[in-house]
Amino acid sequence: MINLIKEGTTNSIAISPLSASIYHDLASGSFELDITQDYDQSSGSLQLTKLPPVPAGYYSNYLLFSVASSAIPSSSGFYTYELVEGLAGASAIWSTEASTFGAADFIWDASQIVDNKRTIDTGRLKVVGTDKPSYISYTGGNQDGQYTTYNR
């Protein structure tokens, strides 16, 4: 499970995706984290900055990212995420594409533009937001009060 904290400036996260990334060994790449809150099904997308690759060894399949805390939702709770990788190349339009219809493994109509993205991982995410309730604490000084009781 990934933990993101709203306070601060940057969160660094490591994800071991189910599908290998074409950008794994590169210092940069195009990634976003599409998130959906479990409570009210609100959703959004976080742009991720890829950090340099992990050196070869035990953790070599991990991808390292940073995300600005300002982009994290303020609503605390549990979310479901999809790690989406942007693929290099221009968007394709059916009438200009050389691929045959049978080779397309997605729904594609004549006018739809394909964004050249693919989901490489899904999982759970916890956000510690800034929507914590505030409490007034009456400490120090005289805290005496009075009330009137009426009796029949």
mmCIF file of C-alpha atoms in Angstrom:
data_model
loop_
_atom_site.group_PDB
_atom_site.id
_atom_site.type_symbol
_atom_site.label_atom_id
_atom_site.label_comp_id
_atom_site.label_asym_id
_atom_site.label_seq_id
_atom_site.Cartn_x
_atom_site.Cartn_y
_atom_site.Cartn_z
ATOM 1 C CA MET A 1 0.000 0.000 0.000
ATOM 2 C CA ILE A 2 1.235 3.455 -0.906
ATOM 3 C CA ASN A 3 1.006 6.227 1.696
ATOM 4 C CA LEU A 4 0.778 9.867 0.583
ATOM 5 C CA ILE A 5 0.891 12.787 2.995
ATOM 6 C CA LYS A 6 -0.653 16.158 2.112
ATOM 7 C CA GLU A 7 1.591 18.172 4.425
ATOM 8 C CA GLY A 8 5.130 18.970 3.300
ATOM 9 C CA THR A 9 6.434 19.601 -0.175
ATOM 10 C CA THR A 10 7.105 16.247 -1.864
ATOM 11 C CA ASN A 11 6.280 12.563 -1.423
ATOM 12 C CA SER A 12 8.621 9.898 -2.782
ATOM 13 C CA ILE A 13 7.135 6.498 -3.574
ATOM 14 C CA ALA A 14 8.364 3.160 -4.928
ATOM 15 C CA ILE A 15 6.122 0.876 -6.968
ATOM 16 C CA SER A 16 6.903 -2.575 -8.302
ATOM 17 C CA PRO A 17 4.490 -2.718 -11.267
ATOM 18 C CA LEU A 18 2.788 -5.893 -12.464
ATOM 19 C CA SER A 19 3.800 -5.082 -16.056
ATOM 20 C CA ALA A 20 7.314 -3.994 -16.926
ATOM 21 C CA SER A 21 7.786 -0.350 -17.828
ATOM 22 C CA ILE A 22 9.490 0.692 -21.046
ATOM 23 C CA TYR A 23 11.034 3.590 -19.070
ATOM 24 C CA HIS A 24 12.520 1.494 -16.249
ATOM 25 C CA ASP A 25 16.178 2.026 -17.129
ATOM 26 C CA LEU A 26 15.724 5.656 -18.150
ATOM 27 C CA ALA A 27 16.014 8.688 -15.898
ATOM 28 C CA SER A 28 12.667 10.043 -17.048
ATOM 29 C CA GLY A 29 9.331 8.890 -18.394
ATOM 30 C CA SER A 30 5.682 9.810 -18.572
ATOM 31 C CA PHE A 31 3.606 8.495 -15.654
ATOM 32 C CA GLU A 32 0.429 9.392 -13.814
ATOM 33 C CA LEU A 33 -1.451 7.882 -10.907
ATOM 34 C CA ASP A 34 -5.205 7.740 -11.504
ATOM 35 C CA ILE A 35 -6.910 7.551 -8.104
ATOM 36 C CA THR A 36 -10.489 6.878 -6.980
ATOM 37 C CA GLN A 37 -11.571 7.408 -3.382
ATOM 38 C CA ASP A 38 -13.308 4.384 -1.869
ATOM 39 C CA TYR A 39 -15.762 6.444 0.198
ATOM 40 C CA ASP A 40 -17.447 8.678 -2.370
ATOM 41 C CA GLN A 41 -15.897 7.418 -5.641
ATOM 42 C CA SER A 42 -14.407 10.836 -6.432
ATOM 43 C CA SER A 43 -11.450 10.541 -8.754
ATOM 44 C CA GLY A 44 -8.471 12.441 -10.043
ATOM 45 C CA SER A 45 -5.041 12.071 -11.534
ATOM 46 C CA LEU A 46 -1.619 12.809 -10.056
ATOM 47 C CA GLN A 47 1.308 13.581 -12.353
ATOM 48 C CA LEU A 48 4.378 11.647 -11.234
ATOM 49 C CA THR A 49 8.002 12.645 -11.718
ATOM 50 C CA LYS A 50 10.182 9.616 -12.362
ATOM 51 C CA LEU A 51 13.336 9.450 -10.284
ATOM 52 C CA PRO A 52 16.552 7.754 -11.521
ATOM 53 C CA PRO A 53 16.303 3.961 -11.797
ATOM 54 C CA VAL A 54 17.073 1.630 -8.926
ATOM 55 C CA PRO A 55 20.491 -0.031 -9.319
ATOM 56 C CA ALA A 56 20.492 -3.664 -10.437
ATOM 57 C CA GLY A 57 19.908 -6.171 -7.677
ATOM 58 C CA TYR A 58 17.088 -7.260 -5.413
ATOM 59 C CA TYR A 59 14.942 -4.146 -5.934
ATOM 60 C CA SER A 60 15.654 -3.740 -9.644
ATOM 61 C CA ASN A 61 11.986 -4.055 -10.695
ATOM 62 C CA TYR A 62 10.903 -1.004 -8.655
ATOM 63 C CA LEU A 63 10.099 2.381 -10.158
ATOM 64 C CA LEU A 64 10.781 5.458 -8.032
ATOM 65 C CA PHE A 65 8.594 8.549 -8.272
ATOM 66 C CA SER A 66 8.042 11.866 -6.575
ATOM 67 C CA VAL A 67 4.732 13.690 -6.397
ATOM 68 C CA ALA A 68 4.137 17.231 -5.180
ATOM 69 C CA SER A 69 2.174 17.389 -1.929
ATOM 70 C CA SER A 70 0.090 20.215 -3.389
ATOM 71 C CA ALA A 71 -1.334 17.726 -5.934
ATOM 72 C CA ILE A 72 -2.464 15.245 -3.262
ATOM 73 C CA PRO A 73 -6.164 15.436 -2.341
ATOM 74 C CA SER A 74 -6.972 17.032 1.002
ATOM 75 C CA SER A 75 -9.531 14.322 1.823
ATOM 76 C CA SER A 76 -7.985 11.624 3.982
ATOM 77 C CA GLY A 77 -8.932 8.042 3.294
ATOM 78 C CA PHE A 78 -8.329 4.993 1.193
ATOM 79 C CA TYR A 79 -8.088 5.109 -2.575
ATOM 80 C CA THR A 80 -7.654 2.653 -5.429
ATOM 81 C CA TYR A 81 -4.943 3.598 -7.900
ATOM 82 C CA GLU A 82 -3.923 2.779 -11.440
ATOM 83 C CA LEU A 83 -0.349 3.507 -12.475
ATOM 84 C CA VAL A 84 -0.540 4.674 -16.089
ATOM 85 C CA GLU A 85 2.466 4.863 -18.394
ATOM 86 C CA GLY A 86 2.432 7.239 -21.349
ATOM 87 C CA LEU A 87 3.899 5.705 -24.468
ATOM 88 C CA ALA A 88 6.096 7.630 -26.837
ATOM 89 C CA GLY A 89 4.694 8.667 -30.181
ATOM 90 C CA ALA A 90 1.874 10.792 -31.473
ATOM 91 C CA SER A 91 -1.754 10.010 -30.842
ATOM 92 C CA ALA A 92 -3.313 7.890 -33.541
ATOM 93 C CA ILE A 93 -6.567 8.442 -35.431
ATOM 94 C CA TRP A 94 -8.196 5.407 -37.021
ATOM 95 C CA SER A 95 -8.301 6.767 -40.560
ATOM 96 C CA THR A 96 -4.585 7.607 -40.511
ATOM 97 C CA GLU A 97 -3.348 4.432 -38.832
ATOM 98 C CA ALA A 98 -1.826 1.582 -40.823
ATOM 99 C CA SER A 99 -2.855 -1.085 -38.273
ATOM 100 C CA THR A 100 -5.766 -3.272 -39.223
ATOM 101 C CA PHE A 101 -8.933 -3.246 -37.159
ATOM 102 C CA GLY A 102 -8.290 -6.827 -36.015
ATOM 103 C CA ALA A 103 -4.864 -5.864 -34.642
ATOM 104 C CA ALA A 104 -6.354 -3.222 -32.337
ATOM 105 C CA ASP A 105 -6.835 -4.630 -28.830
ATOM 106 C CA PHE A 106 -9.083 -1.797 -27.646
ATOM 107 C CA ILE A 107 -12.368 -0.172 -28.636
ATOM 108 C CA TRP A 108 -11.646 2.415 -31.281
ATOM 109 C CA ASP A 109 -14.152 4.276 -33.431
ATOM 110 C CA ALA A 110 -13.434 6.403 -36.471
ATOM 111 C CA SER A 111 -13.060 9.699 -34.614
ATOM 112 C CA GLN A 112 -11.583 8.644 -31.279
ATOM 113 C CA ILE A 113 -7.972 9.594 -30.552
ATOM 114 C CA VAL A 114 -5.905 6.985 -28.741
ATOM 115 C CA ASP A 115 -3.854 8.589 -25.982
ATOM 116 C CA ASN A 116 -1.023 6.041 -26.176
ATOM 117 C CA LYS A 117 -1.271 5.102 -22.519
ATOM 118 C CA ARG A 118 -1.327 1.792 -20.743
ATOM 119 C CA THR A 119 -1.992 0.723 -17.171
ATOM 120 C CA ILE A 120 0.996 -1.111 -15.702
ATOM 121 C CA ASP A 121 -0.164 -1.511 -12.084
ATOM 122 C CA THR A 122 -3.166 -1.213 -9.788
ATOM 123 C CA GLY A 123 -3.345 -1.211 -6.027
ATOM 124 C CA ARG A 124 -4.339 0.548 -2.819
ATOM 125 C CA LEU A 125 -3.373 3.991 -1.610
ATOM 126 C CA LYS A 126 -3.837 5.811 1.699
ATOM 127 C CA VAL A 127 -3.937 9.598 1.842
ATOM 128 C CA VAL A 128 -3.289 11.514 5.041
ATOM 129 C CA GLY A 129 -4.968 14.787 4.158
ATOM 130 C CA THR A 130 -5.620 18.078 5.863
ATOM 131 C CA ASP A 131 -9.291 17.439 6.606
ATOM 132 C CA LYS A 132 -8.656 16.402 10.199
ATOM 133 C CA PRO A 133 -11.241 17.886 12.565
ATOM 134 C CA SER A 134 -10.036 20.577 14.929
ATOM 135 C CA TYR A 135 -10.910 20.447 18.593
ATOM 136 C CA ILE A 136 -11.009 23.268 21.095
ATOM 137 C CA SER A 137 -9.205 22.352 24.253
ATOM 138 C CA TYR A 138 -10.210 24.258 27.361
ATOM 139 C CA THR A 139 -7.101 24.023 29.476
ATOM 140 C CA GLY A 140 -5.731 26.386 32.047
ATOM 141 C CA GLY A 141 -7.477 29.200 33.858
ATOM 142 C CA ASN A 142 -10.865 29.125 35.474
ATOM 143 C CA GLN A 143 -13.101 26.653 33.671
ATOM 144 C CA ASP A 144 -16.041 26.951 36.068
ATOM 145 C CA GLY A 145 -19.475 27.314 34.583
ATOM 146 C CA GLN A 146 -23.002 27.483 35.851
ATOM 147 C CA TYR A 147 -26.348 26.172 34.822
ATOM 148 C CA THR A 148 -29.867 26.429 36.113
ATOM 149 C CA THR A 149 -32.004 23.380 36.781
ATOM 150 C CA TYR A 150 -35.754 23.794 36.765
ATOM 151 C CA ASN A 151 -37.875 21.402 38.801
ATOM 152 C CA ARG A 152 -41.604 20.956 38.591
#
